Structure formats: C-alpha cells, structure tokens
Amino acid sequence: MLTWIKWLVLSVIAIIALGIGAIYLSLYLSLPTLDGNASTEHIHTNTLLSRDEMGHAIITAQNKRDAAYALGFAHGQDRFFQMDLQRRTASGELSEWVGSAALNLDKKHRFHQFSQRAQTVFDTLPASQQQVLIHYAHGVNAALEEMTVAPFEYLAAGVTVRHWRPTDSILVAYSMYLDLQGGQVAIDLARTALKDTFGEPLYRFVTQPSNYQAALDGSEIPLSDDPIPDYPRLPEVKQEDMANANIAGETHYDATPPPDIGSNNWAVSGKLTATGSGMLANDMHLGLRVPIIWYRTQLNYTDKGKDVQVTGVSLPGLPGVIVGTNNYIAWGFTNANLDNVDWIALDDDTPTTQVEETINLGDGTTTFTLHTSEFGPVKTLNNQRYALNWVAHHPFAVNLSVTDLALARSVDEAINIGKQIAIPTQNLVMVDVQGNTAWMPGGAVMERRKASFTAIPQSAAENLQPRKATTLPVVKNPSSDRIWTANARVINANDLSRLGDGGYALGARGRQIRDRLFEKDTFSEEDFYAIQLDNHAQFLIPWHDLLSGLLIQHDIEFKMDIAYLGKWKECACEDSVGYTLVKHFRRQVIQKLFGRLFSTLDSQGVNSRTLLRGIEPAVWQLIHTQPNDWLPDNTDTFDELLVDAYREAKHALLDTYSPKEADMETLRWGAVNALKVEHPFASQIPLVGSLLNMDDVEGFGDTYMPSVQAPGFGASERFFVSPGHLDRAILTLPGGQSGNPLSPFFSRGFNDYATHAATPLLPGEVLHTRRWYKKEE
C-alpha cells in the first residue's frame, strides 16, 4: 500500500514537472531573435533595429515607412499579445479567447461597429499615411512569421495567431477611444436618466459646478445657490431589473468613481528653468497590466527633407511615437473630456435597421441583433430609443498626424500640427527649446454650436452634419509662465456651452498641481518628479476633520480610531491607517446618501457611477444643511448617519483585511492600496502563473492628488523633459519592453517605477541589432 502511494505521489510530481517544463520550453522557444540580418522587399533601403540593456527599440531608417516597418517588427516581437488584445477589444472578439466571460463586453463593443468603421477610416486617410500603416503591418507580420512557437497566451487559450492588417492599427486607436471616451458615452445617458426620473432640481443638484475649479485663465463657473431639492419618491424597481443591472439595492451599490479620472501634465516656460528651455511633465493614468501599455522607442529617419530623431513612447499596434521629444520640442497628453457625444431621442416613427452579429465563443458561436438608424446605433432606455452620435463613429476620428509632431521645430509648428491630429481629444501641452509653452485640445472634436449634456430631441439633430471642429482655443506663453491640466475643465468658462462637459474630473488634482507650480520660481526635472509624486491629502482634510470631530463625541468606542486619525500624516502614505479610514468613510457617506437614488438609475440600464465624479459639492451641501428628508430610514440625525457610515466602512475593511483578528494595523494604506501590475492570464495558469506578474508594491498615492494610484491603475509613464537637454530627461515606466517572462527585458525598469527612481529617457549602449537589406526584385 505504501509503495503504491509512493509511486502515485512521484507520478503526480513528474506530471507537474513535465507541465512546468513544457511551459518553460514554450516560453523559451517563443523568445524573439534580437540579432541578425535579413532582406525584405518591404523597405526602401537598409534599416536597423537596435536594443540596449532595457530593450529600448532604437530604429535607424532612411524614411518614415521603413521606420514603421522596423517598429512594427519590434512591436510584433515583444508585444503582439497586447496588440491583439486591443484590436479584439475594439472589434468585440475577446470571447474567442476567454469564452462567454467576455460575451457582454463583446456585445457592448459590437454596438459601435468598429471593424467596419476601421476600413472606412483607412480608405479616407492620405496615401502617405496608408503606406505607413501598410509597412507597419508588414513589419509585424515578419516578426510573426519568424516565431518558432506562438506566444504562450495563444497556447494557453488554444487560439491561432492571426496576421496583422493595416486596419487593425485603426482598431487599436478605437480601443483608446473606448478607454478614454467610453465614460462620455455613459454619462450623457446617466444624466438623461437622472433628469427624467427625478426632475430638473435634483439633476441640477447632483451635477452642480465644482468648487475646485482651476482653469488655465482662472475663469470660474458660478457655484450653485439653488436650494437642496426634496428627497424624491423612488419608483418601484423589479427584482429582475436589479439583477440585470448587477446590483441588489442600496447596500450593494458601489459608490466608487470610475478610474478614468487620471492623467496629469504641466509645463513651464524657459523663464522658470535654469537653461531657458521650456520644461514638460506628463503622466498618463491608465489601467496597469502586464505587458504595460507603452513601449520605449527612438526613431531616426528623414521625412519631408528633415532629419528626425524622436524619443519617447509608442503604443504597440500604432506606428510612431505618441508622447516624446525631438530635442526641439516636447509634448504630452491628458484626456481633455470635451464633450464629443450626442444621444438623440428618436421619434416613434423613425425607421431603424436590424444588424445580425455573430460572436465566436471558442467552442461555438452566438448571434444577437443590433439596431441602427441614420443618426447612429440605437439603444432603448425606459421604452425610449436613443441613437448615439459619437465622434469615434465618424471617419475624421482617426489619423496618424500625431506622428508629425516629430517634425516640429517650435511650439508654433507643433500647434499647426496639433490642429490636424485625430485621436480621442486630449490636452496637448507643448514646450520648445526657445522657452515657449502652449496648450490646446489635440484630437477629433465634433463641430457644433452648442454641446449637449443630456439627450437631445431628433429635431435638433436632423440638420447636423458631423464634421471635425476647426476653431479651437489655444493658450501660448501665459503670463504666469505655467500650464497645467488634469482632466478637469481647462477651457474658458465661456467656451463650456460650445465644447461641453464630457465628464470632467472634479478639479482637486489640477488645483493641487497648479498650487505646487506657484511654490517655486525655478524648476528642474527632479522638481517636476516631486510634483508627480505629491501624495498630500489636501482633498480629504475636510473629511478627516469631520470624522475626527464626530468620533471624539464617542471617544470610548473609538479611542483607537481617534489615535490613528491623529497620526494620519495628511498623506496617502504607505503606513497611514488614518488615511484608509478617512477615504472609506467618505465613500460610505456617499453610499448612504446617494446609493438608493443611483441604484434606481442603474436598474434602468445606465451607468450612474459616472455621475460620482462631480458629487462632492452636493455631498457637502447635505452635510452642512442636514435636511431630514435625506436621512435613510431608521436614522434620526445626520450625526447618526455619519457615525453609522464610519462603522460600516471600518467593519467592511476589517472583514476584508483582518476577518479573524480585526487588527487595525492591516488597514495601512500601503496594504489596502497595494499596486498589483498583473498579466490578465496569470490566474488561469496553475503553479507558475504568478511569475507573469510584477512584484506587488506598497500603495502610494490615490485619486484626488497628483500621485494617482489604485491597485491596478496609475501613472502609465513618468516623463520629464526639457528640449535641448535630453541627457537629464526622465522616462520611468511600470514594467519592461517584452511580454515574455524569460526575456531580459520583461521587468527591466519596473524597480525604478516602484522606488520612484529616475530612469533616463535616452537609450544606452546598443547590445543587439537586427539589420534589413532591400531585397532585389
């Protein structure tokens, strides 16, 4: 018997060892070849792809098309899984990989018909841009054809690698539209449902102007002086509707703002630097995963008679540097949140067309029906049909003009190029070596006389001719010599009616950055890095003071809590328990005040979380005024509501992080908000899946401060640069170049990110080189 058990155990160990060995072998065989020579008919003349010790892709070519070929090859070698994930996300084809778990997401994205739109966009691009996409695709496919074994993600899912098409790059651009403007698509419907369900007074109350305004010109939208509306009578909600909305009443409402409130950039003119050159900071806040979103790139080529050397980050799937510098200028982006969405309430007799969509589930298919109209795809909400007119649906939504910023020699030239750019609308901030600085909206903005904040009637849309706006504001060399953006309103208050509000951030982060910029008169790259790491909890100080005052009245029950609040340090610091308590207290107060209302909206099929971005003024009005009709059932006073909210928040935290010991020390912010940069397939690979992830890092920062971080969200790059002085420029990324865990470039650079160190922007000594020669006809 013992012998049988012994052999069984040994057999199991052997099977596990063989499985691990097979995984290792597949990973090893899928490593790309980094050195060697080849010939191809897809380049004009000899082209080089070199890499340094970080895997930084350094491309030397004679023209832009050859550079695109080499960049496509590098992306294909190091990041094809990421590229494929993004094109599948936009086209609604994730279910082929992960089955029915992605079915609802695929249906949501098929609504936009991006696969068909991508071909239309490609056909309308200038011939030169079409050729760049074609050469880029040839480079990607050359890398795929070299692979001995497909990347492990394809082996794990049993999915065949599909070659890259030029239109797939446009799908990658659409995936960024979903990331950066998907909230706009949701917020107008949420506002509409709020207004239609509860009336104009409550709509105005929830969406009132922020008291954290920090526009570049100092203009302010007057704060509301409307009285607090009565708490509305809630309509009956059917249980099946609640289940369909994935909620179950007030106690399960997730009062957490969407994570797309991040991204900072700022700049100063040469008057505020030691060198006289302008200086730029940029940190785009996005979801963080393995592999990371950006790719270190330097392109060297000649275009339109100019020698170009541009260094920065590219987005795998697209040719060219997205954010970077050519040593004459530097530029960066944050999401602008100008309104680019109209939901159109269709008349009862407006005809629609049915479109049958088939989704591959890997082990079968499923079919569903979409409805479209002349105004756009159609969604039904509360028996009313709405058509979506979104800038992303129009041919002018995407082009490659952002890559032309590499040609600019001054801010003025960059502004002219910025007017041609077609990407999700961004705050484009630029500096140049002469010391100039500027801001403008860069990207596709829909032209219209008046923006919409809720759905519009069909009669208001019938004469609309969708086209790209050509007259947009520009701020150049402001008198303060400082520019800042952080997803809140940047535009003049008078421009709001035309350019709209696509879901601005509250403004607390932007104001804090602005204030930091006025604390000094001279800045270095290190000074800019310090601002990016600013985790001072300015926004939560009133909440801390409120909570401390409440708990002191119950000092016996909350003696330990009061002590933690007393040493909270006013920061989102790793060792601060007090910060965690204040953060979750605020969240639970919002839950108790607005959970029932927003659950009602969600049951109608909208995403009410988008409304939480601007909820702060309304919350404080309620706290200060304390109207009895806003109190939940069985609650007599607002003090009782607030203390109960704290108890519930604290118990929920302890149930999650210390269910047995109820140890308050486990609520350190560093543990609660630990950074986890993980591979989406890691949990599906037994035993060794965790090796695909970056090491967990103590949480540092939060949402309403410059240092933005959540467990899977944060600064996707930290970029600090002064043109003409690139030897001091910094580019720190939350991971490495390669998606293969056996690659020396897999995690190279992550430690700098985790420790807040400064990784040089410029590449180092070349260690590997691929050469291509023109294949003779």
Coordinates of C-alpha atoms in Angstrom, one line a residue, residues 317-678:
G317 CA -0.3 48.5 -32.7
L318 CA 0.4 52.0 -34.0
P319 CA 3.4 53.4 -35.9
G320 CA 5.2 56.3 -34.4
V321 CA 6.0 58.0 -31.1
I322 CA 2.8 59.1 -29.2
V323 CA 4.4 61.2 -26.4
G324 CA 8.0 62.3 -26.6
T325 CA 10.6 64.8 -27.8
N326 CA 12.7 65.5 -30.9
N327 CA 15.0 67.8 -28.9
Y328 CA 13.5 70.9 -30.4
I329 CA 10.0 70.4 -28.8
A330 CA 8.5 68.0 -26.3
W331 CA 4.8 67.2 -26.0
G332 CA 2.4 65.2 -23.8
F333 CA -1.3 64.4 -23.4
T334 CA -4.0 64.1 -20.8
N335 CA -7.6 63.3 -21.5
A336 CA -9.4 66.6 -22.2
N337 CA -13.0 65.5 -21.6
L338 CA -14.5 67.9 -24.1
D339 CA -18.0 66.6 -25.0
N340 CA -18.0 64.5 -28.1
V341 CA -21.2 62.6 -27.7
D342 CA -24.9 63.2 -28.5
W343 CA -27.6 60.8 -27.6
I344 CA -30.6 61.5 -29.9
A345 CA -34.1 60.7 -28.7
L346 CA -35.7 59.2 -31.8
D347 CA -39.3 59.9 -32.8
D348 CA -41.7 57.0 -32.6
D349 CA -41.9 56.6 -36.4
T350 CA -38.2 56.8 -37.1
P351 CA -37.1 53.7 -39.0
T352 CA -34.2 51.5 -37.8
T353 CA -32.3 48.7 -39.4
Q354 CA -31.5 45.3 -37.8
V355 CA -27.9 44.1 -37.9
E356 CA -27.2 40.4 -37.1
E357 CA -23.8 40.0 -35.2
T358 CA -22.2 36.6 -34.7
I359 CA -19.6 36.2 -31.9
N360 CA -17.2 33.3 -31.7
L361 CA -17.0 31.8 -28.2
G362 CA -14.1 29.5 -29.0
D363 CA -16.3 26.3 -28.6
G364 CA -19.3 27.7 -30.5
T365 CA -21.0 30.9 -31.6
T366 CA -23.8 33.1 -30.5
T367 CA -25.8 35.6 -32.5
F368 CA -27.6 38.8 -31.4
T369 CA -29.3 41.7 -33.1
L370 CA -28.3 45.4 -33.2
H371 CA -30.4 48.3 -34.3
T372 CA -29.0 51.2 -36.3
S373 CA -30.5 54.4 -37.6
E374 CA -29.4 57.3 -39.8
F375 CA -28.3 59.0 -36.6
G376 CA -26.2 56.1 -35.3
P377 CA -26.6 52.8 -33.4
V378 CA -29.7 52.6 -31.2
K379 CA -30.1 51.8 -27.6
T380 CA -33.5 51.6 -25.8
L381 CA -33.9 53.0 -22.3
N382 CA -37.2 53.2 -20.5
N383 CA -39.1 52.5 -23.7
Q384 CA -37.4 55.4 -25.5
R385 CA -35.0 54.7 -28.4
Y386 CA -31.8 56.7 -28.4
A387 CA -29.3 56.9 -31.3
L388 CA -25.6 57.5 -30.5
N389 CA -23.8 60.2 -32.4
W390 CA -20.1 59.9 -31.2
V391 CA -17.1 61.4 -32.7
A392 CA -15.5 57.9 -32.8
H393 CA -18.1 56.8 -35.3
H394 CA -17.0 59.3 -38.0
P395 CA -14.2 58.9 -40.5
F396 CA -12.4 62.0 -39.1
A397 CA -11.9 60.4 -35.7
V398 CA -8.6 58.7 -36.5
N399 CA -5.4 59.6 -38.5
L400 CA -1.7 59.4 -38.0
S401 CA -1.0 63.1 -37.8
V402 CA 0.2 62.8 -34.2
T403 CA 3.4 61.3 -35.6
D404 CA 4.1 64.5 -37.5
L405 CA 4.9 66.2 -34.2
A406 CA 8.3 64.7 -34.7
L407 CA 8.9 67.2 -37.5
A408 CA 8.1 70.4 -35.4
R409 CA 10.9 72.7 -34.6
S410 CA 8.9 75.1 -32.4
V411 CA 5.7 75.4 -30.4
D412 CA 4.1 77.3 -33.3
E413 CA 4.8 74.5 -35.7
A414 CA 3.5 72.0 -33.2
I415 CA 0.3 74.0 -32.8
N416 CA -0.3 73.8 -36.5
I417 CA 0.2 70.1 -36.5
G418 CA -2.0 69.7 -33.4
K419 CA -4.9 71.1 -35.4
Q420 CA -4.6 68.2 -37.8
I421 CA -4.4 65.4 -35.1
A422 CA -7.3 62.9 -35.0
I423 CA -7.2 60.9 -31.8
P424 CA -9.5 60.9 -28.7
T425 CA -9.4 64.6 -27.8
Q426 CA -6.5 65.3 -25.5
N427 CA -5.0 68.3 -23.6
L428 CA -1.9 68.7 -25.8
V429 CA 0.8 70.5 -23.9
M430 CA 4.0 71.5 -25.7
V431 CA 7.3 73.2 -24.9
D432 CA 10.2 74.1 -27.1
V433 CA 14.0 74.8 -26.8
Q434 CA 13.4 78.5 -27.2
G435 CA 11.4 78.5 -24.0
N436 CA 7.9 78.7 -25.3
T437 CA 5.0 76.6 -23.9
A438 CA 1.4 76.1 -25.1
W439 CA -1.8 74.2 -24.6
M440 CA -4.6 73.2 -27.0
P441 CA -7.2 70.5 -27.5
G442 CA -5.4 67.9 -29.7
G443 CA -7.7 65.4 -31.4
A444 CA -11.0 65.0 -33.1
V445 CA -13.7 67.4 -31.7
M446 CA -17.1 67.5 -33.2
E447 CA -18.1 70.9 -34.6
R448 CA -21.3 72.2 -33.2
R449 CA -22.8 75.5 -31.9
K450 CA -24.0 74.0 -28.6
A451 CA -22.9 70.9 -26.8
S452 CA -25.4 68.6 -25.2
F453 CA -25.3 67.5 -21.5
T454 CA -28.3 65.2 -21.8
A455 CA -30.1 63.5 -24.7
I456 CA -31.4 65.8 -27.5
P457 CA -34.6 65.5 -29.5
Q458 CA -34.4 64.2 -33.0
S459 CA -35.5 67.5 -34.4
A460 CA -32.3 69.1 -33.0
A461 CA -30.2 66.6 -34.8
E462 CA -31.7 66.4 -38.2
N463 CA -29.7 69.3 -39.6
L464 CA -26.4 68.2 -38.1
Q465 CA -23.6 67.5 -40.5
P466 CA -20.9 65.7 -38.4
R467 CA -17.5 67.3 -39.1
K468 CA -14.3 67.9 -37.2
A469 CA -14.1 71.3 -35.4
T470 CA -11.5 73.6 -36.9
T471 CA -11.7 76.5 -34.4
L472 CA -10.4 75.5 -31.0
P473 CA -8.8 77.5 -28.2
V474 CA -5.0 77.8 -27.8
V475 CA -3.1 79.2 -24.8
K476 CA 0.5 80.1 -25.6
N477 CA 3.0 81.6 -23.2
P478 CA 0.5 82.6 -20.5
S479 CA 1.6 85.5 -18.3
S480 CA 2.1 83.1 -15.4
D481 CA 4.6 81.0 -17.5
R482 CA 2.8 77.9 -16.2
I483 CA 0.4 75.4 -17.8
W484 CA -1.3 72.6 -16.0
T485 CA -4.0 70.0 -16.9
A486 CA -5.5 67.1 -15.0
N487 CA -8.7 66.1 -16.8
A488 CA -10.8 68.9 -15.2
R489 CA -12.0 71.9 -17.1
V490 CA -9.1 73.8 -18.8
I491 CA -11.1 75.9 -21.2
N492 CA -12.5 79.3 -20.5
A493 CA -15.9 79.2 -18.8
N494 CA -17.5 80.9 -21.8
D495 CA -16.5 78.0 -24.0
L496 CA -18.3 75.5 -21.9
S497 CA -21.6 75.8 -23.8
R498 CA -19.9 75.0 -27.1
L499 CA -17.2 72.5 -26.1
G500 CA -19.2 70.9 -23.3
D501 CA -18.5 68.7 -20.3
G502 CA -17.8 65.1 -21.2
G503 CA -17.2 64.1 -17.6
Y504 CA -14.6 66.5 -16.2
A505 CA -12.6 65.4 -13.2
L506 CA -13.6 67.3 -10.0
G507 CA -10.6 69.6 -10.2
A508 CA -8.9 68.9 -6.9
R509 CA -5.9 67.3 -8.5
G510 CA -5.5 70.1 -11.1
R511 CA -5.7 72.7 -8.4
Q512 CA -3.1 70.9 -6.3
I513 CA -0.7 70.8 -9.3
R514 CA -1.3 74.5 -10.0
D515 CA -0.5 75.4 -6.4
R516 CA 2.7 73.4 -6.5
L517 CA 3.8 75.2 -9.6
F518 CA 3.4 78.5 -7.9
E519 CA 5.5 77.5 -4.9
K520 CA 8.8 77.9 -6.9
D521 CA 10.3 80.2 -9.4
T522 CA 12.8 77.8 -11.0
F523 CA 12.3 74.2 -11.8
S524 CA 14.4 71.1 -12.7
E525 CA 13.4 67.7 -13.9
E526 CA 13.7 66.5 -10.3
D527 CA 11.4 69.2 -9.1
F528 CA 8.8 68.1 -11.6
Y529 CA 9.2 64.5 -10.5
A530 CA 8.5 65.6 -6.9
I531 CA 5.2 67.2 -8.0
Q532 CA 4.2 64.0 -9.8
L533 CA 4.8 62.1 -6.5
D534 CA 2.8 64.6 -4.4
N535 CA 0.5 62.5 -2.3
H536 CA -0.6 65.2 0.1
A537 CA -4.2 64.5 1.1
Q538 CA -5.4 68.1 0.6
F539 CA -8.8 67.0 -0.7
L540 CA -9.6 64.7 2.2
I541 CA -8.6 67.2 5.0
P542 CA -12.2 68.4 5.5
W543 CA -13.3 64.7 5.6
H544 CA -10.7 64.0 8.2
D545 CA -11.7 67.0 10.3
L546 CA -15.4 66.0 10.1
L547 CA -14.7 62.4 11.1
S548 CA -12.3 63.3 13.9
G549 CA -14.9 65.7 15.4
L550 CA -17.6 63.0 15.2
L551 CA -15.6 60.3 16.8
I552 CA -14.4 62.5 19.7
Q553 CA -18.0 62.6 20.8
H554 CA -17.8 58.8 21.1
D555 CA -14.3 58.6 22.5
I556 CA -14.8 55.4 24.4
E557 CA -15.9 53.4 21.4
F558 CA -13.4 54.9 19.0
K559 CA -10.4 55.6 21.2
M560 CA -8.1 53.6 18.9
D561 CA -9.6 55.1 15.8
I562 CA -9.0 58.6 17.0
A563 CA -5.4 57.8 17.7
Y564 CA -5.0 56.6 14.1
L565 CA -6.7 59.7 12.7
G566 CA -4.4 61.8 14.8
K567 CA -1.3 60.4 13.1
W568 CA -2.7 60.1 9.5
K569 CA 0.1 62.5 8.2
E570 CA -2.3 64.2 5.8
C571 CA -1.0 61.9 3.0
A572 CA -1.7 58.7 1.1
C573 CA 1.3 57.2 2.7
E574 CA 2.2 53.5 3.0
D575 CA 2.0 53.4 6.8
S576 CA -1.1 55.6 7.2
V577 CA -4.1 53.7 8.7
G578 CA -5.9 57.0 9.2
Y579 CA -5.8 57.8 5.5
T580 CA -7.6 54.4 4.8
L581 CA -10.2 55.2 7.4
V582 CA -11.0 58.7 6.1
K583 CA -11.0 57.5 2.4
H584 CA -13.5 54.7 3.1
F585 CA -15.6 56.9 5.5
R586 CA -16.2 59.4 2.6
R587 CA -17.1 56.5 0.2
Q588 CA -19.7 55.1 2.7
V589 CA -21.2 58.5 3.3
I590 CA -21.8 58.9 -0.4
Q591 CA -23.2 55.4 -0.5
K592 CA -25.7 56.1 2.3
L593 CA -26.8 59.4 0.8
F594 CA -27.0 58.5 -2.9
G595 CA -26.9 54.7 -3.1
R596 CA -30.7 54.3 -3.4
L597 CA -31.0 57.0 -6.0
F598 CA -28.2 55.7 -8.2
S599 CA -29.3 52.1 -7.8
T600 CA -32.6 53.2 -9.3
L601 CA -30.8 54.7 -12.3
D602 CA -28.7 51.6 -12.7
S603 CA -31.8 49.4 -12.8
Q604 CA -32.8 51.3 -15.9
G605 CA -29.6 50.2 -17.7
V606 CA -27.4 53.2 -17.3
N607 CA -24.0 53.6 -15.5
S608 CA -24.6 56.0 -12.7
R609 CA -21.0 55.8 -11.4
T610 CA -20.1 58.4 -14.0
L611 CA -22.1 60.9 -12.0
L612 CA -19.9 60.4 -8.9
R613 CA -17.1 62.4 -10.4
G614 CA -18.8 65.6 -9.5
I615 CA -20.8 64.6 -6.5
E616 CA -18.6 66.4 -3.9
P617 CA -20.4 69.8 -3.8
A618 CA -23.8 68.1 -3.3
V619 CA -22.5 65.8 -0.5
W620 CA -21.1 68.8 1.5
Q621 CA -24.3 70.7 1.0
L622 CA -26.2 67.9 2.6
I623 CA -23.7 67.6 5.4
H624 CA -23.9 71.3 6.2
T625 CA -27.6 71.7 5.8
Q626 CA -28.7 68.3 7.1
P627 CA -32.3 68.1 5.6
N628 CA -34.2 65.4 7.4
D629 CA -35.9 64.0 4.3
W630 CA -32.5 62.9 3.0
L631 CA -31.9 60.7 6.1
P632 CA -32.2 56.9 5.4
D633 CA -35.0 55.0 7.1
N634 CA -34.5 54.4 10.9
T635 CA -31.9 57.3 11.1
D636 CA -32.8 60.3 13.2
T637 CA -29.9 62.7 12.7
F638 CA -27.1 63.4 10.3
D639 CA -24.6 62.8 13.0
E640 CA -26.1 59.3 13.4
L641 CA -25.9 58.8 9.6
L642 CA -22.2 59.8 9.5
V643 CA -21.2 57.7 12.5
D644 CA -23.0 54.7 11.1
A645 CA -21.3 55.3 7.8
Y646 CA -17.9 55.2 9.6
R647 CA -18.8 52.0 11.5
E648 CA -19.9 50.3 8.3
A649 CA -16.8 51.4 6.4
K650 CA -14.5 50.2 9.2
H651 CA -16.2 46.8 9.6
A652 CA -16.2 46.2 5.9
L653 CA -12.4 47.0 5.8
L654 CA -11.7 44.6 8.7
D655 CA -13.9 41.9 7.2
T656 CA -11.8 42.1 4.1
Y657 CA -8.3 42.5 5.5
S658 CA -8.4 41.0 9.0
P659 CA -11.6 39.0 9.4
K660 CA -10.4 37.0 12.4
E661 CA -8.1 39.3 14.4
A662 CA -9.8 42.6 13.4
D663 CA -6.3 44.1 13.5
M664 CA -6.4 47.8 12.6
E665 CA -2.8 47.7 11.5
T666 CA -3.8 45.6 8.5
L667 CA -5.6 48.8 7.2
R668 CA -2.3 50.5 6.4
W669 CA -2.9 52.4 3.1
G670 CA 0.1 50.7 1.6
A671 CA -1.5 47.3 2.0
V672 CA -5.1 48.3 1.2
N673 CA -4.0 50.2 -2.0
A674 CA -1.0 47.9 -2.9
L675 CA 0.0 48.2 -6.6
K676 CA -0.6 45.0 -8.5
V677 CA 0.6 45.0 -12.1
E678 CA -0.7 41.6 -13.3

